mmCIF file of C-alpha atoms in Angstrom:
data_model
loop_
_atom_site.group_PDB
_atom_site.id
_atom_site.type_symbol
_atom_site.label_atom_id
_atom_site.label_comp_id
_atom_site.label_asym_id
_atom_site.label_seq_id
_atom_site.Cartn_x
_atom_site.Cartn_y
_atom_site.Cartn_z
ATOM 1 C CA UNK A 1 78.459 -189.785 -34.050
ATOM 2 C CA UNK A 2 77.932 -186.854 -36.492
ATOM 3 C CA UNK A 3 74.739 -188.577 -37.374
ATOM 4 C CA UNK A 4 73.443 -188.189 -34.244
ATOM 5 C CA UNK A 5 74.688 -184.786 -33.732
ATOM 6 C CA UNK A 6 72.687 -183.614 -36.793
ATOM 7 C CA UNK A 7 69.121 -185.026 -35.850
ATOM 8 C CA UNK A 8 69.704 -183.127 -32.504
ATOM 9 C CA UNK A 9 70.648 -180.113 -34.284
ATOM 10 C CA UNK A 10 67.242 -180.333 -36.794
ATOM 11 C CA UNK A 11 65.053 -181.247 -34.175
ATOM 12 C CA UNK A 12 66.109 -178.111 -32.416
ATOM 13 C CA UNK A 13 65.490 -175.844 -34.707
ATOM 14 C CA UNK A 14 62.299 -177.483 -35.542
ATOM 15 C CA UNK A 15 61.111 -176.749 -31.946
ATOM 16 C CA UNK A 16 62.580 -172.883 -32.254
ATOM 17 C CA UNK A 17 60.281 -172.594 -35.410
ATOM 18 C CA UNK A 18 57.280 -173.847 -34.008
ATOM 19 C CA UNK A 19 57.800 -171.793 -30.514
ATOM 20 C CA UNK A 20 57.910 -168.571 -33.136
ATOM 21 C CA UNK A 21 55.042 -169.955 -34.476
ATOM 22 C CA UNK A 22 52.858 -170.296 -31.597
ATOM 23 C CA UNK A 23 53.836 -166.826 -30.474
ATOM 24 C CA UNK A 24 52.862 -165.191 -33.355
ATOM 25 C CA UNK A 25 49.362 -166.234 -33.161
ATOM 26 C CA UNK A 26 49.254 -165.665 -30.415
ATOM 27 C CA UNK A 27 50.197 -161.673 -30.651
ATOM 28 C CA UNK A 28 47.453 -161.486 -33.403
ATOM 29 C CA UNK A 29 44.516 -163.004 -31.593
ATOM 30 C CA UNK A 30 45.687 -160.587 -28.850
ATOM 31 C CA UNK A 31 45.096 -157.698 -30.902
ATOM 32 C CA UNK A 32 41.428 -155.616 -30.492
ATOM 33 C CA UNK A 33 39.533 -156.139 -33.191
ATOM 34 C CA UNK A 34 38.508 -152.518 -35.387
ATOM 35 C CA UNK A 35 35.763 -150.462 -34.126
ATOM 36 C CA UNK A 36 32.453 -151.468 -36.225
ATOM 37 C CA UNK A 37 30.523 -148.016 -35.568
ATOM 38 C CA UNK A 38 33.393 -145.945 -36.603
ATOM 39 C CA UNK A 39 33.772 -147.854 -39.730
ATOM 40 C CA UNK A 40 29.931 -147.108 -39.879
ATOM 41 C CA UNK A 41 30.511 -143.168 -39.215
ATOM 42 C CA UNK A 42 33.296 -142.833 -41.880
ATOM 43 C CA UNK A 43 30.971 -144.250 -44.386
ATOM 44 C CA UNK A 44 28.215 -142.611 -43.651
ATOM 45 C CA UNK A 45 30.400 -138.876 -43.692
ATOM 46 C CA UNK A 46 32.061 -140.304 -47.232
ATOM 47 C CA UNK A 47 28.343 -140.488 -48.557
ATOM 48 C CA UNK A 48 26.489 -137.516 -47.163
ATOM 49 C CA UNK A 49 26.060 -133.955 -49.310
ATOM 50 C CA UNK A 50 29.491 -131.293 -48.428
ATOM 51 C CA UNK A 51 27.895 -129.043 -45.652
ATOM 52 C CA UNK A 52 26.225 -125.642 -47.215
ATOM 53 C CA UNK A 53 29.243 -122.854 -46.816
ATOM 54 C CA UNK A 54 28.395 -120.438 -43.351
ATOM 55 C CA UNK A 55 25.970 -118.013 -43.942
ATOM 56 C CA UNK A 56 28.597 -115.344 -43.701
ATOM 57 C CA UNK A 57 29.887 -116.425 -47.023
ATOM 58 C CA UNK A 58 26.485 -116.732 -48.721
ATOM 59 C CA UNK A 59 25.956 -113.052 -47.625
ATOM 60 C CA UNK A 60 29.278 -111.588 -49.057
ATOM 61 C CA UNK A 61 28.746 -113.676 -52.184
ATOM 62 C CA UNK A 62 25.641 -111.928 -52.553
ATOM 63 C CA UNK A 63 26.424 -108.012 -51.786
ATOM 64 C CA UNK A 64 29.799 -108.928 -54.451
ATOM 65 C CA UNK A 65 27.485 -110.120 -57.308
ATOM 66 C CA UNK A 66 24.832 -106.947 -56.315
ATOM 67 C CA UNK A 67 27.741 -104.829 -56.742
ATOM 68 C CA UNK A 68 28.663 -106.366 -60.170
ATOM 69 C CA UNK A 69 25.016 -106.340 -61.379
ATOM 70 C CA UNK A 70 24.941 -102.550 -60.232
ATOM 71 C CA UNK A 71 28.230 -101.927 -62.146
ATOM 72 C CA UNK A 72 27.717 -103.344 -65.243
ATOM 73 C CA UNK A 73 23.674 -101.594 -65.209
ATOM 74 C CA UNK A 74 25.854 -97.775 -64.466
ATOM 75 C CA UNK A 75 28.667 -99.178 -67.391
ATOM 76 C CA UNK A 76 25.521 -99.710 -70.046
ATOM 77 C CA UNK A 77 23.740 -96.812 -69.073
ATOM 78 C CA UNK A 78 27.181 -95.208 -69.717
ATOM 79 C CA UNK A 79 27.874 -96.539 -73.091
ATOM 80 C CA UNK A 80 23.887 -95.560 -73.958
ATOM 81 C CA UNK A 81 24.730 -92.529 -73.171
ATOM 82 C CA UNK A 82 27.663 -91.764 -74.736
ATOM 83 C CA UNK A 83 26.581 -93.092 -78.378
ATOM 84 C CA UNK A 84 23.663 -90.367 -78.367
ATOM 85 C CA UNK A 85 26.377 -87.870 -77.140
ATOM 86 C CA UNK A 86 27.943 -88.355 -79.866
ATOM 87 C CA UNK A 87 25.075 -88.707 -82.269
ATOM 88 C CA UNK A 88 23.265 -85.233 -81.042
ATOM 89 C CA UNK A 89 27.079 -83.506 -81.883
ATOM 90 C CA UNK A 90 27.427 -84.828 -84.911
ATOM 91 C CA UNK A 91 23.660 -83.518 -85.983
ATOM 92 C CA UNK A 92 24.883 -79.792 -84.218
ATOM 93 C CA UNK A 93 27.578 -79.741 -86.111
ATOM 94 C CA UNK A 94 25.319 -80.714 -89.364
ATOM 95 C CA UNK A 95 22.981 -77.872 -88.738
ATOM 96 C CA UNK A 96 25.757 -75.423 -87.801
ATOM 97 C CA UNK A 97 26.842 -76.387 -91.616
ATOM 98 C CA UNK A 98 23.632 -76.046 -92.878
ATOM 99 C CA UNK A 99 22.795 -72.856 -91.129
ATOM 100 C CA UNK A 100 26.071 -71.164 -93.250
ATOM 101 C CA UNK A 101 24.887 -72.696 -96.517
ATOM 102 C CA UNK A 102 21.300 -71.786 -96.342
ATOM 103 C CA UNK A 103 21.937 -67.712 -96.819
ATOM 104 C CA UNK A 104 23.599 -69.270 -100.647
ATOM 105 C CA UNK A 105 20.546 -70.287 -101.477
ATOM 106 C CA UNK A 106 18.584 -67.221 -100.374
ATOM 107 C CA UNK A 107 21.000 -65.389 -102.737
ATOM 108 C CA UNK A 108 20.539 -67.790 -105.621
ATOM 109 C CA UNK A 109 16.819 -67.565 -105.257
ATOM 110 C CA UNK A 110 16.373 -63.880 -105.395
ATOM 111 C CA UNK A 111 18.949 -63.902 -108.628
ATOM 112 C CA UNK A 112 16.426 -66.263 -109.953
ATOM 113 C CA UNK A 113 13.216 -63.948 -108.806
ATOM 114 C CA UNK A 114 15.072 -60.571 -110.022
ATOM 115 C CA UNK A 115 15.718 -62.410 -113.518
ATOM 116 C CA UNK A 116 13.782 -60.672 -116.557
ATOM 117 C CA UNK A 117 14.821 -63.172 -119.467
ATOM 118 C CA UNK A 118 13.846 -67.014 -118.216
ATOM 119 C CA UNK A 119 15.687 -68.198 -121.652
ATOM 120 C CA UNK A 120 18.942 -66.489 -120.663
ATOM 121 C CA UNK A 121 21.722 -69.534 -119.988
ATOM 122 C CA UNK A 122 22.687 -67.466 -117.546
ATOM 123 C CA UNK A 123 19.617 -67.975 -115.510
ATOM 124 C CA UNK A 124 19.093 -71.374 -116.281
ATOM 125 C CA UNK A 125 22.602 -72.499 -114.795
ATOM 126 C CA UNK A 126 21.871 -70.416 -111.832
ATOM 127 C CA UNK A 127 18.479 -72.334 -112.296
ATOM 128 C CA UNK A 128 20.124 -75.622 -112.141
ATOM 129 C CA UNK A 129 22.665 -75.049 -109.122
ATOM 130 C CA UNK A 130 19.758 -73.805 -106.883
ATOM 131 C CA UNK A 131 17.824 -77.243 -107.814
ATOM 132 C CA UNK A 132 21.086 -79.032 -106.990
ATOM 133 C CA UNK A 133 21.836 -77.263 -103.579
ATOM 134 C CA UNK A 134 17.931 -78.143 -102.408
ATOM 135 C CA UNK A 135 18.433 -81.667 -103.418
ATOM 136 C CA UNK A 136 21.273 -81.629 -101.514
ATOM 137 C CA UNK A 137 19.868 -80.412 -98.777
ATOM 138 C CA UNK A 138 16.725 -82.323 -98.981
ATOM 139 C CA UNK A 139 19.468 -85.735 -98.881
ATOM 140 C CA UNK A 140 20.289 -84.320 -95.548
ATOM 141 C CA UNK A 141 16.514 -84.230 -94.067
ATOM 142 C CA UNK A 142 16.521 -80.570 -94.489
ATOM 143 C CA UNK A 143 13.224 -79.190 -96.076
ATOM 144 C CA UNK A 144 11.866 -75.313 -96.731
ATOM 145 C CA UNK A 145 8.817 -74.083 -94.991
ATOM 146 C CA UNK A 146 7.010 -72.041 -97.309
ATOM 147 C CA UNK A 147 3.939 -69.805 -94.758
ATOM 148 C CA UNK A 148 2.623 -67.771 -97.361
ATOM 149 C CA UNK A 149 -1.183 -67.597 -96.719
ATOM 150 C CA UNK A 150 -0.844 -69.852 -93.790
ATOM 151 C CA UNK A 151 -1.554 -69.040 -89.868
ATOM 152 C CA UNK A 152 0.989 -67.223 -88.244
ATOM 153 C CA UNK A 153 2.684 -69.854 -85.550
ATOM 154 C CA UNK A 154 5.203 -68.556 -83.081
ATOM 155 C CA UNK A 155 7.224 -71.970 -83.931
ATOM 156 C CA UNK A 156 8.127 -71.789 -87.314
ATOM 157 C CA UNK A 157 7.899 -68.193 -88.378
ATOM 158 C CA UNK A 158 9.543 -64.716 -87.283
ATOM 159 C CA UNK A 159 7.342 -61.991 -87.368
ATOM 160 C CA UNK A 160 8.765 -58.504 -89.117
ATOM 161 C CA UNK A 161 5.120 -56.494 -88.902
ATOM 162 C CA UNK A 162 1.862 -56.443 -89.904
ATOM 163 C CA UNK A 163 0.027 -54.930 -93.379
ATOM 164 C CA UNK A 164 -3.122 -54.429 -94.379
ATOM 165 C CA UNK A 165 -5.164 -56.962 -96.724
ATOM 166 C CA UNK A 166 -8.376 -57.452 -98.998
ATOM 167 C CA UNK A 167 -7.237 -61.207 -99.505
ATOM 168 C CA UNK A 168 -5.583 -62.809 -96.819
ATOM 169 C CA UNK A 169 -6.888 -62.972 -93.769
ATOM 170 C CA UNK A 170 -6.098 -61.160 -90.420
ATOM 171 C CA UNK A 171 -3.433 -62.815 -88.450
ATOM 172 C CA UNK A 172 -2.178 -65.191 -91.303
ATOM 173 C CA UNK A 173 0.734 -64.653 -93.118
ATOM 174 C CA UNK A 174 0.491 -62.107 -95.837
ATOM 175 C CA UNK A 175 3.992 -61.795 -97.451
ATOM 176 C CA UNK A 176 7.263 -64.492 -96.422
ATOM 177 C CA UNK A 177 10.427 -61.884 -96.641
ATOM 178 C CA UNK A 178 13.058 -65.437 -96.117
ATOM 179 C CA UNK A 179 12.365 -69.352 -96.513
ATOM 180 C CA UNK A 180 12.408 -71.059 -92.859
ATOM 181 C CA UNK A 181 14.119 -74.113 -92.808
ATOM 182 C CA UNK A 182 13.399 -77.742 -91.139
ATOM 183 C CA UNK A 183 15.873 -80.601 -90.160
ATOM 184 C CA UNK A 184 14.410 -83.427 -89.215
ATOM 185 C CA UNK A 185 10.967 -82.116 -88.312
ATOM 186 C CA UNK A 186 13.151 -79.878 -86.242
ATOM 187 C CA UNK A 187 13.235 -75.597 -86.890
ATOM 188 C CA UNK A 188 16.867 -74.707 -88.433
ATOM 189 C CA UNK A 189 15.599 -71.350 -89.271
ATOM 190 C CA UNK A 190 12.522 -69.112 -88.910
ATOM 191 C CA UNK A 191 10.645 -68.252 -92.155
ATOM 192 C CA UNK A 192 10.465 -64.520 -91.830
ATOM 193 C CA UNK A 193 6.911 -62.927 -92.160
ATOM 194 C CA UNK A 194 4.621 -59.615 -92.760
ATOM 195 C CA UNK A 195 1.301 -60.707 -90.849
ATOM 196 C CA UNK A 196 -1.926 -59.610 -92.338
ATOM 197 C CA UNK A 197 -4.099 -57.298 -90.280
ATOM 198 C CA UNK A 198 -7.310 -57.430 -92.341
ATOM 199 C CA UNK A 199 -8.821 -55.215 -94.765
ATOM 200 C CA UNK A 200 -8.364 -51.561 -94.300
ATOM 201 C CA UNK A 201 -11.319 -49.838 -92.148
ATOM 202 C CA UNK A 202 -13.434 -47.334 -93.932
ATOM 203 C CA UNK A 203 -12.942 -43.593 -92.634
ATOM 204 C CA UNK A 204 -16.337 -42.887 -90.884
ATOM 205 C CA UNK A 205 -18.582 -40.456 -92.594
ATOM 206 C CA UNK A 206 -20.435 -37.903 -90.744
ATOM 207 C CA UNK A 207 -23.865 -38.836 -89.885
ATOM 208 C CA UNK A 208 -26.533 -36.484 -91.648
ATOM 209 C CA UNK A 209 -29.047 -36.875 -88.851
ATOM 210 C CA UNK A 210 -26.464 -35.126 -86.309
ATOM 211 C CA UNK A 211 -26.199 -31.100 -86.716
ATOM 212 C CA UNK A 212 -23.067 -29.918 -86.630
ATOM 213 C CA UNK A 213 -21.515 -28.722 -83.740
ATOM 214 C CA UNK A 214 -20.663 -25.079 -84.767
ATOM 215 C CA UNK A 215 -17.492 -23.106 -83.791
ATOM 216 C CA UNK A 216 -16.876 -20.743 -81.639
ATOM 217 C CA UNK A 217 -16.713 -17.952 -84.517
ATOM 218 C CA UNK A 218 -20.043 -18.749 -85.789
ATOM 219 C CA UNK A 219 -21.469 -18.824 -82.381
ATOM 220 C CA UNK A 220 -20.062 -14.808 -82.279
ATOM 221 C CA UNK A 221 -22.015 -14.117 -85.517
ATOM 222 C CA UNK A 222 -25.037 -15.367 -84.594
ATOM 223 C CA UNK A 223 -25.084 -13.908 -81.338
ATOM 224 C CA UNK A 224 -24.029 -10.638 -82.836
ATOM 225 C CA UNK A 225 -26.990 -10.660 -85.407
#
């Protein structure tokens, strides 16, 4: 009896089973099959270039990296600027140095000119610190302009009047009073002149061939005789 009972019991469940079974094929052949030209459109967007940004964006880019260009340009020009600033105070400030040491060795120089004994150690140590103080100077780009018997220029040398002479010619420089000075093929100081005028003129003799006018007291004489 039990036996029986059993094989009812399996071949009922083997039926439930096989129901489920059926039914879920069924479900999945009900089921729409997937869209082939979507499939085709998602692969096709996957694979195509990204899409060039609005040209809003491309215009906004462009005016930022003008105004950076622009910026950095004005920042150079700037720092140019600034370095030659700099340099053209430093040279001021050399020549404004310079300009108080150069009346030393005017001194120096007439001590040496005024000197009657060459031999005297005395002169030749002011001898030697006047040689020192041009090589000095000469280490700094600073040279003398010496204008004796040159052309008078209006650029390099500071007329103090004119004198007559045999020798040098008129309107070059007879006598230079002070040493000008260059820096850098630029004036520091004037060289202080007398200007020939020429030769002196002859006074003019009277002329033999021309009577003499006569005064009014020998005109009275005559006209009285």
């Amino acid at each position: 009896m039990f036996e029986s009972k059993n094989k009812k019991e399996m071949v009922d469940e083997m039926t439930t089973q096989a129901k489920e079974t059926t039914e879920q094929d069924n479900l999945h052949d009900n089921q729409p099959a997937p869209d082939e030209s979507a499939e085709a459109e998602t692969a096709a967007t996957a694979d195509a270039p990204p899409e060039a940004p609005p040209a809003d964006n491309n215009g906004e880019d462009n005016t930022w990296r003008d105004r950076y260009t622009r910026l950095m340009a004005d920042f150079d020009n700037y720092r140019k600027r600034q370095i030659r600033e700099r340099e053209e105070f430093v040279k001021r400030a050399n020549e404004a140095l310079i300009s108080e040491l150069l009346p030393v060795v005017d001194n120096l120089e007439l001590a040496l000119s005024a000197a009657t004994i060459i031999d005297d150690p005395f002169v030749t140590g002011v001898r030697i610190v006047a040689e020192q103080f041009t090589a000095a100077l000469a280490k700094a780009g600073v040279t003398p302009i010496d204008a004796t018997g040159l052309p008078f220029s209006h650029d390099l040398h500071e007329a103090l009047g004119q004198i007559p002479s045999e020798t040098v010619p008129a309107g070059d420089v007879a006598i230079q009073l002070r040493k000008g000075w260059l820096i850098a093929d630029r004036l520091l100081r004037p060289a202080q002149v007398m200007v020939s005028s020429g030769p002196l003129a002859d006074e003019a003799q009277p002329d033999a061939a021309t009577p003499e006018t006569p005064s009014p007291a020998e005109r009275d004489t005559c006209e009285t005789e």
